[in-house]
């Protein structure tokens, strides 16, 4: 029986038994019975039969390449996708972690109702992604994106903390105006349209933030420590992390959740 199909009380019993076994294993290897190693997580491995659908924004015509026009002899379907770097990075990783599962990618206008009943991964923010807007409304997240007059290139993140409104902005170079630091959002929760499957959001103010949020759990050098951070701070498979995403020499760096200042806001708050 897949773990994802457990009732809450069954999942709690399973975790308790697993913790007991890990303590006994640690003691048998010379540790103390009270020591318990952090269980290795694989956020992109699913123990059911899926499927997984990655939903990307579709670029408006004014932003898209001429190759995105079906009338162009050199028409290329992916040329009309937004956040393509993030989608390619994540699609390959999810396929590798779930070799026997169907993994699809679609632009938001191509999504049908059936696509939203499996594991759904929303890539990109609200600007060109109507599916994101709808699922954010259904999910009742404690963070929202909104337009900001001083930043025409993206929508900022806003939270309400203890009756205080907080705005999270990117950092631009005062000399060149180039992006130096973006803000990314990673959310994992039950799919509001099918609680037996998951909804994951990888968003950002700009595409750099989107890619950074994806790479937190795909980058071979940092994904294990980031998975351990999630395991320590969240007791179930439901969390949200708003993070800084550094951009250096034109490259998007993978955020390290364990580095002070990387995590800007997270929920639920650990008891």
PDB file of C-alpha atoms in Angstrom:
ATOM      1  CA  UNK A   1       0.000   0.000   0.000  1.00  0.00           C
ATOM      2  CA  UNK A   2       1.506   3.395  -0.954  1.00  0.00           C
ATOM      3  CA  UNK A   3       2.364   5.650   2.002  1.00  0.00           C
ATOM      4  CA  UNK A   4       0.514   8.512   0.294  1.00  0.00           C
ATOM      5  CA  UNK A   5      -2.751   6.560   0.698  1.00  0.00           C
ATOM      6  CA  UNK A   6      -2.471   6.268   4.509  1.00  0.00           C
ATOM      7  CA  UNK A   7      -5.103   7.893   6.694  1.00  0.00           C
ATOM      8  CA  UNK A   8      -3.686  10.487   9.155  1.00  0.00           C
ATOM      9  CA  UNK A   9      -3.673   8.022  12.070  1.00  0.00           C
ATOM     10  CA  UNK A  10      -2.019   5.343   9.905  1.00  0.00           C
ATOM     11  CA  UNK A  11       0.661   7.799   8.773  1.00  0.00           C
ATOM     12  CA  UNK A  12       1.347   8.799  12.391  1.00  0.00           C
ATOM     13  CA  UNK A  13       1.672   5.129  13.407  1.00  0.00           C
ATOM     14  CA  UNK A  14       3.980   4.486  10.452  1.00  0.00           C
ATOM     15  CA  UNK A  15       6.240   7.417  11.359  1.00  0.00           C
ATOM     16  CA  UNK A  16       6.343   6.334  15.003  1.00  0.00           C
ATOM     17  CA  UNK A  17       7.342   2.799  14.057  1.00  0.00           C
ATOM     18  CA  UNK A  18       9.963   4.104  11.639  1.00  0.00           C
ATOM     19  CA  UNK A  19      11.465   6.341  14.332  1.00  0.00           C
ATOM     20  CA  UNK A  20      11.641   3.402  16.767  1.00  0.00           C
ATOM     21  CA  UNK A  21      13.380   1.244  14.181  1.00  0.00           C
ATOM     22  CA  UNK A  22      15.868   4.001  13.362  1.00  0.00           C
ATOM     23  CA  UNK A  23      16.717   4.456  17.042  1.00  0.00           C
ATOM     24  CA  UNK A  24      17.285   0.720  17.450  1.00  0.00           C
ATOM     25  CA  UNK A  25      19.421   0.697  14.305  1.00  0.00           C
ATOM     26  CA  UNK A  26      21.484   3.608  15.618  1.00  0.00           C
ATOM     27  CA  UNK A  27      21.997   1.856  18.966  1.00  0.00           C
ATOM     28  CA  UNK A  28      23.055  -1.363  17.234  1.00  0.00           C
ATOM     29  CA  UNK A  29      25.725   0.600  15.351  1.00  0.00           C
ATOM     30  CA  UNK A  30      27.171   2.026  18.554  1.00  0.00           C
ATOM     31  CA  UNK A  31      25.038   5.130  19.018  1.00  0.00           C
ATOM     32  CA  UNK A  32      22.549   5.776  21.803  1.00  0.00           C
ATOM     33  CA  UNK A  33      18.921   4.769  21.567  1.00  0.00           C
ATOM     34  CA  UNK A  34      17.919   8.423  21.852  1.00  0.00           C
ATOM     35  CA  UNK A  35      19.787   9.401  18.714  1.00  0.00           C
ATOM     36  CA  UNK A  36      17.761   9.355  15.544  1.00  0.00           C
ATOM     37  CA  UNK A  37      19.166  10.215  12.124  1.00  0.00           C
ATOM     38  CA  UNK A  38      17.185  12.470   9.850  1.00  0.00           C
ATOM     39  CA  UNK A  39      15.225  10.319   7.414  1.00  0.00           C
ATOM     40  CA  UNK A  40      16.356  10.929   3.850  1.00  0.00           C
ATOM     41  CA  UNK A  41      13.609  12.634   1.851  1.00  0.00           C
ATOM     42  CA  UNK A  42      13.015  12.558  -1.863  1.00  0.00           C
ATOM     43  CA  UNK A  43      10.411  15.215  -2.482  1.00  0.00           C
ATOM     44  CA  UNK A  44      10.197  14.443  -6.192  1.00  0.00           C
ATOM     45  CA  UNK A  45       9.699  10.694  -5.757  1.00  0.00           C
ATOM     46  CA  UNK A  46       6.063   9.615  -5.636  1.00  0.00           C
ATOM     47  CA  UNK A  47       5.096   6.185  -4.305  1.00  0.00           C
ATOM     48  CA  UNK A  48       1.781   5.953  -6.184  1.00  0.00           C
ATOM     49  CA  UNK A  49       1.023   5.608  -9.891  1.00  0.00           C
ATOM     50  CA  UNK A  50       0.806   9.347 -10.584  1.00  0.00           C
ATOM     51  CA  UNK A  51       0.645  10.879 -13.089  1.00  0.00           C
ATOM     52  CA  UNK A  52       2.629  14.123 -12.750  1.00  0.00           C
ATOM     53  CA  UNK A  53       1.785  17.183 -14.821  1.00  0.00           C
ATOM     54  CA  UNK A  54       4.084  20.202 -14.983  1.00  0.00           C
ATOM     55  CA  UNK A  55       2.143  23.354 -15.866  1.00  0.00           C
ATOM     56  CA  UNK A  56       4.102  26.259 -17.351  1.00  0.00           C
ATOM     57  CA  UNK A  57       3.010  29.754 -18.308  1.00  0.00           C
ATOM     58  CA  UNK A  58       2.529  30.512 -21.972  1.00  0.00           C
ATOM     59  CA  UNK A  59       4.276  33.639 -23.177  1.00  0.00           C
ATOM     60  CA  UNK A  60       2.052  36.367 -24.632  1.00  0.00           C
ATOM     61  CA  UNK A  61       2.608  36.946 -28.339  1.00  0.00           C
ATOM     62  CA  UNK A  62       4.531  40.170 -27.724  1.00  0.00           C
ATOM     63  CA  UNK A  63       7.066  38.248 -25.604  1.00  0.00           C
ATOM     64  CA  UNK A  64       7.284  35.014 -27.583  1.00  0.00           C
ATOM     65  CA  UNK A  65       9.807  34.028 -30.233  1.00  0.00           C
ATOM     66  CA  UNK A  66       8.627  34.040 -33.873  1.00  0.00           C
ATOM     67  CA  UNK A  67       9.142  30.267 -33.719  1.00  0.00           C
ATOM     68  CA  UNK A  68       6.197  30.021 -31.296  1.00  0.00           C
ATOM     69  CA  UNK A  69       3.813  30.874 -34.149  1.00  0.00           C
ATOM     70  CA  UNK A  70       2.301  27.656 -35.596  1.00  0.00           C
ATOM     71  CA  UNK A  71       2.300  29.377 -38.989  1.00  0.00           C
ATOM     72  CA  UNK A  72       6.082  29.698 -38.972  1.00  0.00           C
ATOM     73  CA  UNK A  73       7.828  26.950 -41.001  1.00  0.00           C
ATOM     74  CA  UNK A  74      10.275  26.615 -38.106  1.00  0.00           C
ATOM     75  CA  UNK A  75       7.519  26.399 -35.482  1.00  0.00           C
ATOM     76  CA  UNK A  76       8.784  25.054 -32.152  1.00  0.00           C
ATOM     77  CA  UNK A  77       6.163  24.264 -29.536  1.00  0.00           C
ATOM     78  CA  UNK A  78       8.419  24.964 -26.548  1.00  0.00           C
ATOM     79  CA  UNK A  79       9.308  28.413 -27.883  1.00  0.00           C
ATOM     80  CA  UNK A  80       5.989  29.631 -26.485  1.00  0.00           C
ATOM     81  CA  UNK A  81       6.682  28.442 -22.929  1.00  0.00           C
ATOM     82  CA  UNK A  82       7.710  30.740 -20.106  1.00  0.00           C
ATOM     83  CA  UNK A  83      10.212  29.629 -17.438  1.00  0.00           C
ATOM     84  CA  UNK A  84      11.592  27.042 -19.837  1.00  0.00           C
ATOM     85  CA  UNK A  85      14.891  26.628 -17.943  1.00  0.00           C
ATOM     86  CA  UNK A  86      13.008  25.644 -14.802  1.00  0.00           C
ATOM     87  CA  UNK A  87      10.690  23.286 -16.662  1.00  0.00           C
ATOM     88  CA  UNK A  88      13.518  21.414 -18.412  1.00  0.00           C
ATOM     89  CA  UNK A  89      15.468  21.117 -15.139  1.00  0.00           C
ATOM     90  CA  UNK A  90      12.490  19.758 -13.236  1.00  0.00           C
ATOM     91  CA  UNK A  91      11.044  17.507 -15.936  1.00  0.00           C
ATOM     92  CA  UNK A  92      14.285  15.559 -16.241  1.00  0.00           C
ATOM     93  CA  UNK A  93      14.606  15.192 -12.483  1.00  0.00           C
ATOM     94  CA  UNK A  94      11.020  14.012 -11.948  1.00  0.00           C
ATOM     95  CA  UNK A  95      11.352  11.511 -14.802  1.00  0.00           C
ATOM     96  CA  UNK A  96      14.569  10.141 -13.303  1.00  0.00           C
ATOM     97  CA  UNK A  97      13.006   9.791  -9.836  1.00  0.00           C
ATOM     98  CA  UNK A  98       9.843   8.133 -11.221  1.00  0.00           C
ATOM     99  CA  UNK A  99      10.950   6.047 -14.235  1.00  0.00           C
ATOM    100  CA  UNK A 100       7.698   4.093 -14.521  1.00  0.00           C
ATOM    101  CA  UNK A 101       5.364   7.078 -14.103  1.00  0.00           C
ATOM    102  CA  UNK A 102       3.852   9.305 -16.765  1.00  0.00           C
ATOM    103  CA  UNK A 103       5.301  12.815 -16.480  1.00  0.00           C
ATOM    104  CA  UNK A 104       3.740  15.446 -18.722  1.00  0.00           C
ATOM    105  CA  UNK A 105       4.425  19.120 -19.336  1.00  0.00           C
ATOM    106  CA  UNK A 106       1.859  21.551 -20.690  1.00  0.00           C
ATOM    107  CA  UNK A 107       1.400  25.261 -21.182  1.00  0.00           C
ATOM    108  CA  UNK A 108      -1.393  26.601 -18.988  1.00  0.00           C
ATOM    109  CA  UNK A 109      -3.909  27.089 -21.854  1.00  0.00           C
ATOM    110  CA  UNK A 110      -3.465  23.419 -22.832  1.00  0.00           C
ATOM    111  CA  UNK A 111      -4.426  22.065 -19.408  1.00  0.00           C
ATOM    112  CA  UNK A 112      -7.616  20.008 -19.178  1.00  0.00           C
ATOM    113  CA  UNK A 113      -9.567  19.110 -16.046  1.00  0.00           C
ATOM    114  CA  UNK A 114      -8.093  15.589 -15.926  1.00  0.00           C
ATOM    115  CA  UNK A 115      -4.568  17.039 -15.837  1.00  0.00           C
ATOM    116  CA  UNK A 116      -5.314  18.646 -12.481  1.00  0.00           C
ATOM    117  CA  UNK A 117      -6.351  15.462 -10.649  1.00  0.00           C
ATOM    118  CA  UNK A 118      -2.871  13.905 -10.421  1.00  0.00           C
ATOM    119  CA  UNK A 119       0.314  15.356  -8.971  1.00  0.00           C
ATOM    120  CA  UNK A 120       0.391  18.924 -10.273  1.00  0.00           C
ATOM    121  CA  UNK A 121       3.477  21.127 -10.410  1.00  0.00           C
ATOM    122  CA  UNK A 122       2.908  24.799 -11.164  1.00  0.00           C
ATOM    123  CA  UNK A 123       6.009  26.433 -12.625  1.00  0.00           C
ATOM    124  CA  UNK A 124       6.095  30.212 -12.718  1.00  0.00           C
ATOM    125  CA  UNK A 125       4.188  33.065 -11.165  1.00  0.00           C
ATOM    126  CA  UNK A 126       0.833  34.620 -11.838  1.00  0.00           C
ATOM    127  CA  UNK A 127       1.735  36.934 -14.708  1.00  0.00           C
ATOM    128  CA  UNK A 128       1.093  34.500 -17.573  1.00  0.00           C
ATOM    129  CA  UNK A 129      -0.358  31.537 -15.717  1.00  0.00           C
ATOM    130  CA  UNK A 130      -4.120  31.513 -15.128  1.00  0.00           C
ATOM    131  CA  UNK A 131      -3.904  28.019 -13.615  1.00  0.00           C
ATOM    132  CA  UNK A 132      -1.609  29.380 -10.905  1.00  0.00           C
ATOM    133  CA  UNK A 133      -4.101  32.114 -10.067  1.00  0.00           C
ATOM    134  CA  UNK A 134      -6.946  29.619  -9.716  1.00  0.00           C
ATOM    135  CA  UNK A 135      -5.047  27.068  -7.628  1.00  0.00           C
ATOM    136  CA  UNK A 136      -3.608  29.772  -5.358  1.00  0.00           C
ATOM    137  CA  UNK A 137      -7.169  30.918  -4.689  1.00  0.00           C
ATOM    138  CA  UNK A 138      -8.228  27.339  -3.876  1.00  0.00           C
ATOM    139  CA  UNK A 139      -5.168  26.713  -1.700  1.00  0.00           C
ATOM    140  CA  UNK A 140      -5.634  29.778   0.547  1.00  0.00           C
ATOM    141  CA  UNK A 141      -1.886  30.338   0.870  1.00  0.00           C
ATOM    142  CA  UNK A 142      -0.574  32.820   3.472  1.00  0.00           C
ATOM    143  CA  UNK A 143       1.513  34.492   0.766  1.00  0.00           C
ATOM    144  CA  UNK A 144       0.282  36.259  -2.333  1.00  0.00           C
ATOM    145  CA  UNK A 145       1.754  37.920  -5.401  1.00  0.00           C
ATOM    146  CA  UNK A 146       0.710  41.355  -6.527  1.00  0.00           C
ATOM    147  CA  UNK A 147       1.774  44.069  -8.926  1.00  0.00           C
ATOM    148  CA  UNK A 148       4.160  46.708  -7.614  1.00  0.00           C
ATOM    149  CA  UNK A 149       4.340  50.039  -9.403  1.00  0.00           C
ATOM    150  CA  UNK A 150       8.100  50.423  -8.902  1.00  0.00           C
ATOM    151  CA  UNK A 151       8.789  46.999 -10.438  1.00  0.00           C
ATOM    152  CA  UNK A 152       7.256  46.575 -13.907  1.00  0.00           C
ATOM    153  CA  UNK A 153       9.188  43.339 -14.585  1.00  0.00           C
ATOM    154  CA  UNK A 154       7.452  41.057 -12.074  1.00  0.00           C
ATOM    155  CA  UNK A 155       4.956  40.640  -9.240  1.00  0.00           C
ATOM    156  CA  UNK A 156       6.273  40.864  -5.672  1.00  0.00           C
ATOM    157  CA  UNK A 157       5.412  38.537  -2.781  1.00  0.00           C
ATOM    158  CA  UNK A 158       3.386  39.815   0.169  1.00  0.00           C
ATOM    159  CA  UNK A 159       2.653  38.183   3.536  1.00  0.00           C
ATOM    160  CA  UNK A 160       0.582  39.197   6.542  1.00  0.00           C
ATOM    161  CA  UNK A 161       2.483  38.486   9.789  1.00  0.00           C
ATOM    162  CA  UNK A 162       0.933  39.521  13.126  1.00  0.00           C
ATOM    163  CA  UNK A 163      -1.190  42.185  11.420  1.00  0.00           C
ATOM    164  CA  UNK A 164       1.924  43.505   9.672  1.00  0.00           C
ATOM    165  CA  UNK A 165       2.085  43.496   5.883  1.00  0.00           C
ATOM    166  CA  UNK A 166       5.512  42.491   4.601  1.00  0.00           C
ATOM    167  CA  UNK A 167       6.663  42.964   1.031  1.00  0.00           C
ATOM    168  CA  UNK A 168       9.510  40.936  -0.441  1.00  0.00           C
ATOM    169  CA  UNK A 169      11.396  42.658  -3.243  1.00  0.00           C
ATOM    170  CA  UNK A 170      14.255  41.713  -5.556  1.00  0.00           C
ATOM    171  CA  UNK A 171      17.601  43.514  -5.375  1.00  0.00           C
ATOM    172  CA  UNK A 172      18.827  45.393  -8.443  1.00  0.00           C
ATOM    173  CA  UNK A 173      22.288  46.837  -9.003  1.00  0.00           C
ATOM    174  CA  UNK A 174      22.329  50.584  -8.351  1.00  0.00           C
ATOM    175  CA  UNK A 175      24.884  50.968 -11.142  1.00  0.00           C
ATOM    176  CA  UNK A 176      23.605  48.755 -13.945  1.00  0.00           C
ATOM    177  CA  UNK A 177      20.043  47.967 -12.934  1.00  0.00           C
ATOM    178  CA  UNK A 178      20.816  44.257 -13.374  1.00  0.00           C
ATOM    179  CA  UNK A 179      19.110  41.715 -11.129  1.00  0.00           C
ATOM    180  CA  UNK A 180      21.368  40.700  -8.220  1.00  0.00           C
ATOM    181  CA  UNK A 181      18.875  38.871  -6.013  1.00  0.00           C
ATOM    182  CA  UNK A 182      15.420  37.501  -6.756  1.00  0.00           C
ATOM    183  CA  UNK A 183      12.765  35.977  -4.511  1.00  0.00           C
ATOM    184  CA  UNK A 184      11.517  32.426  -5.023  1.00  0.00           C
ATOM    185  CA  UNK A 185       8.652  30.415  -3.556  1.00  0.00           C
ATOM    186  CA  UNK A 186       8.444  26.648  -3.043  1.00  0.00           C
ATOM    187  CA  UNK A 187       5.139  25.177  -1.845  1.00  0.00           C
ATOM    188  CA  UNK A 188       4.148  21.533  -1.325  1.00  0.00           C
ATOM    189  CA  UNK A 189       0.651  20.626  -0.170  1.00  0.00           C
ATOM    190  CA  UNK A 190      -2.207  18.227  -0.929  1.00  0.00           C
ATOM    191  CA  UNK A 191      -3.814  18.881  -4.283  1.00  0.00           C
ATOM    192  CA  UNK A 192      -7.022  20.823  -3.479  1.00  0.00           C
ATOM    193  CA  UNK A 193      -8.703  18.979  -6.362  1.00  0.00           C
ATOM    194  CA  UNK A 194      -7.566  15.494  -5.237  1.00  0.00           C
ATOM    195  CA  UNK A 195      -6.222  15.144  -1.695  1.00  0.00           C
ATOM    196  CA  UNK A 196      -4.556  11.809  -2.571  1.00  0.00           C
ATOM    197  CA  UNK A 197      -2.118  13.666  -4.831  1.00  0.00           C
ATOM    198  CA  UNK A 198       0.133  16.683  -4.323  1.00  0.00           C
ATOM    199  CA  UNK A 199       0.293  20.245  -5.523  1.00  0.00           C
ATOM    200  CA  UNK A 200       3.732  21.841  -5.791  1.00  0.00           C
ATOM    201  CA  UNK A 201       4.376  25.455  -6.714  1.00  0.00           C
ATOM    202  CA  UNK A 202       7.751  26.735  -7.900  1.00  0.00           C
ATOM    203  CA  UNK A 203       7.317  30.464  -8.316  1.00  0.00           C
ATOM    204  CA  UNK A 204       9.367  33.627  -8.323  1.00  0.00           C
ATOM    205  CA  UNK A 205       9.169  37.346  -8.907  1.00  0.00           C
ATOM    206  CA  UNK A 206      11.235  36.779 -12.053  1.00  0.00           C
ATOM    207  CA  UNK A 207      12.324  33.642 -13.891  1.00  0.00           C
ATOM    208  CA  UNK A 208      15.495  33.561 -11.753  1.00  0.00           C
ATOM    209  CA  UNK A 209      13.387  33.036  -8.652  1.00  0.00           C
ATOM    210  CA  UNK A 210      11.426  30.277 -10.357  1.00  0.00           C
ATOM    211  CA  UNK A 211      14.597  28.440 -11.392  1.00  0.00           C
ATOM    212  CA  UNK A 212      16.126  28.874  -7.944  1.00  0.00           C
ATOM    213  CA  UNK A 213      13.071  27.390  -6.227  1.00  0.00           C
ATOM    214  CA  UNK A 214      13.209  24.385  -8.565  1.00  0.00           C
ATOM    215  CA  UNK A 215      16.920  23.811  -8.058  1.00  0.00           C
ATOM    216  CA  UNK A 216      16.650  23.695  -4.251  1.00  0.00           C
ATOM    217  CA  UNK A 217      15.525  20.064  -4.603  1.00  0.00           C
ATOM    218  CA  UNK A 218      17.216  19.076  -7.879  1.00  0.00           C
ATOM    219  CA  UNK A 219      20.784  20.380  -7.494  1.00  0.00           C
ATOM    220  CA  UNK A 220      22.944  17.344  -6.627  1.00  0.00           C
ATOM    221  CA  UNK A 221      25.202  19.465  -4.417  1.00  0.00           C
ATOM    222  CA  UNK A 222      22.491  20.987  -2.229  1.00  0.00           C
ATOM    223  CA  UNK A 223      19.290  18.979  -2.520  1.00  0.00           C
ATOM    224  CA  UNK A 224      20.160  16.546   0.302  1.00  0.00           C
ATOM    225  CA  UNK A 225      20.860  19.286   2.850  1.00  0.00           C
ATOM    226  CA  UNK A 226      17.750  21.176   1.718  1.00  0.00           C
ATOM    227  CA  UNK A 227      15.677  17.992   2.086  1.00  0.00           C
ATOM    228  CA  UNK A 228      17.061  17.606   5.618  1.00  0.00           C
ATOM    229  CA  UNK A 229      16.071  21.196   6.393  1.00  0.00           C
ATOM    230  CA  UNK A 230      12.524  20.414   5.287  1.00  0.00           C
ATOM    231  CA  UNK A 231      12.467  17.197   7.354  1.00  0.00           C
ATOM    232  CA  UNK A 232      13.622  19.071  10.476  1.00  0.00           C
ATOM    233  CA  UNK A 233      11.220  21.971  10.138  1.00  0.00           C
ATOM    234  CA  UNK A 234       8.013  20.434   8.824  1.00  0.00           C
ATOM    235  CA  UNK A 235       6.308  17.402  10.322  1.00  0.00           C
ATOM    236  CA  UNK A 236       4.315  16.408   7.265  1.00  0.00           C
ATOM    237  CA  UNK A 237       4.399  16.739   3.512  1.00  0.00           C
ATOM    238  CA  UNK A 238       2.986  20.256   3.547  1.00  0.00           C
ATOM    239  CA  UNK A 239       5.137  23.378   3.634  1.00  0.00           C
ATOM    240  CA  UNK A 240       5.921  26.702   2.031  1.00  0.00           C
ATOM    241  CA  UNK A 241       9.284  28.463   1.840  1.00  0.00           C
ATOM    242  CA  UNK A 242       9.898  31.977   0.562  1.00  0.00           C
ATOM    243  CA  UNK A 243      13.599  32.365  -0.236  1.00  0.00           C
ATOM    244  CA  UNK A 244      16.342  34.608  -1.547  1.00  0.00           C
ATOM    245  CA  UNK A 245      17.795  33.569  -4.913  1.00  0.00           C
ATOM    246  CA  UNK A 246      21.219  35.021  -5.640  1.00  0.00           C
ATOM    247  CA  UNK A 247      22.279  35.938  -9.188  1.00  0.00           C
ATOM    248  CA  UNK A 248      26.041  36.244  -9.708  1.00  0.00           C
ATOM    249  CA  UNK A 249      27.782  36.877 -13.036  1.00  0.00           C
ATOM    250  CA  UNK A 250      24.517  36.180 -14.819  1.00  0.00           C
ATOM    251  CA  UNK A 251      24.074  32.758 -13.203  1.00  0.00           C
ATOM    252  CA  UNK A 252      21.232  31.721 -10.901  1.00  0.00           C
ATOM    253  CA  UNK A 253      22.641  30.136  -7.739  1.00  0.00           C
ATOM    254  CA  UNK A 254      20.841  27.355  -5.886  1.00  0.00           C
ATOM    255  CA  UNK A 255      19.483  28.575  -2.525  1.00  0.00           C
ATOM    256  CA  UNK A 256      20.805  26.788   0.572  1.00  0.00           C
ATOM    257  CA  UNK A 257      18.048  26.686   3.192  1.00  0.00           C
ATOM    258  CA  UNK A 258      20.643  26.108   5.927  1.00  0.00           C
ATOM    259  CA  UNK A 259      22.441  29.410   5.243  1.00  0.00           C
ATOM    260  CA  UNK A 260      21.290  32.286   7.440  1.00  0.00           C
ATOM    261  CA  UNK A 261      19.156  34.788   5.566  1.00  0.00           C
ATOM    262  CA  UNK A 262      18.184  32.498   2.693  1.00  0.00           C
ATOM    263  CA  UNK A 263      14.742  31.635   4.075  1.00  0.00           C
ATOM    264  CA  UNK A 264      12.660  34.807   4.244  1.00  0.00           C
ATOM    265  CA  UNK A 265       9.397  33.274   5.435  1.00  0.00           C
ATOM    266  CA  UNK A 266       8.076  29.763   5.941  1.00  0.00           C
ATOM    267  CA  UNK A 267       4.929  28.007   7.070  1.00  0.00           C
ATOM    268  CA  UNK A 268       3.565  26.248   8.942  1.00  0.00           C
ATOM    269  CA  UNK A 269       5.574  27.511  11.917  1.00  0.00           C
ATOM    270  CA  UNK A 270       7.275  24.676  13.788  1.00  0.00           C
ATOM    271  CA  UNK A 271       5.606  24.066  17.154  1.00  0.00           C
TER     272      UNK A 271
END
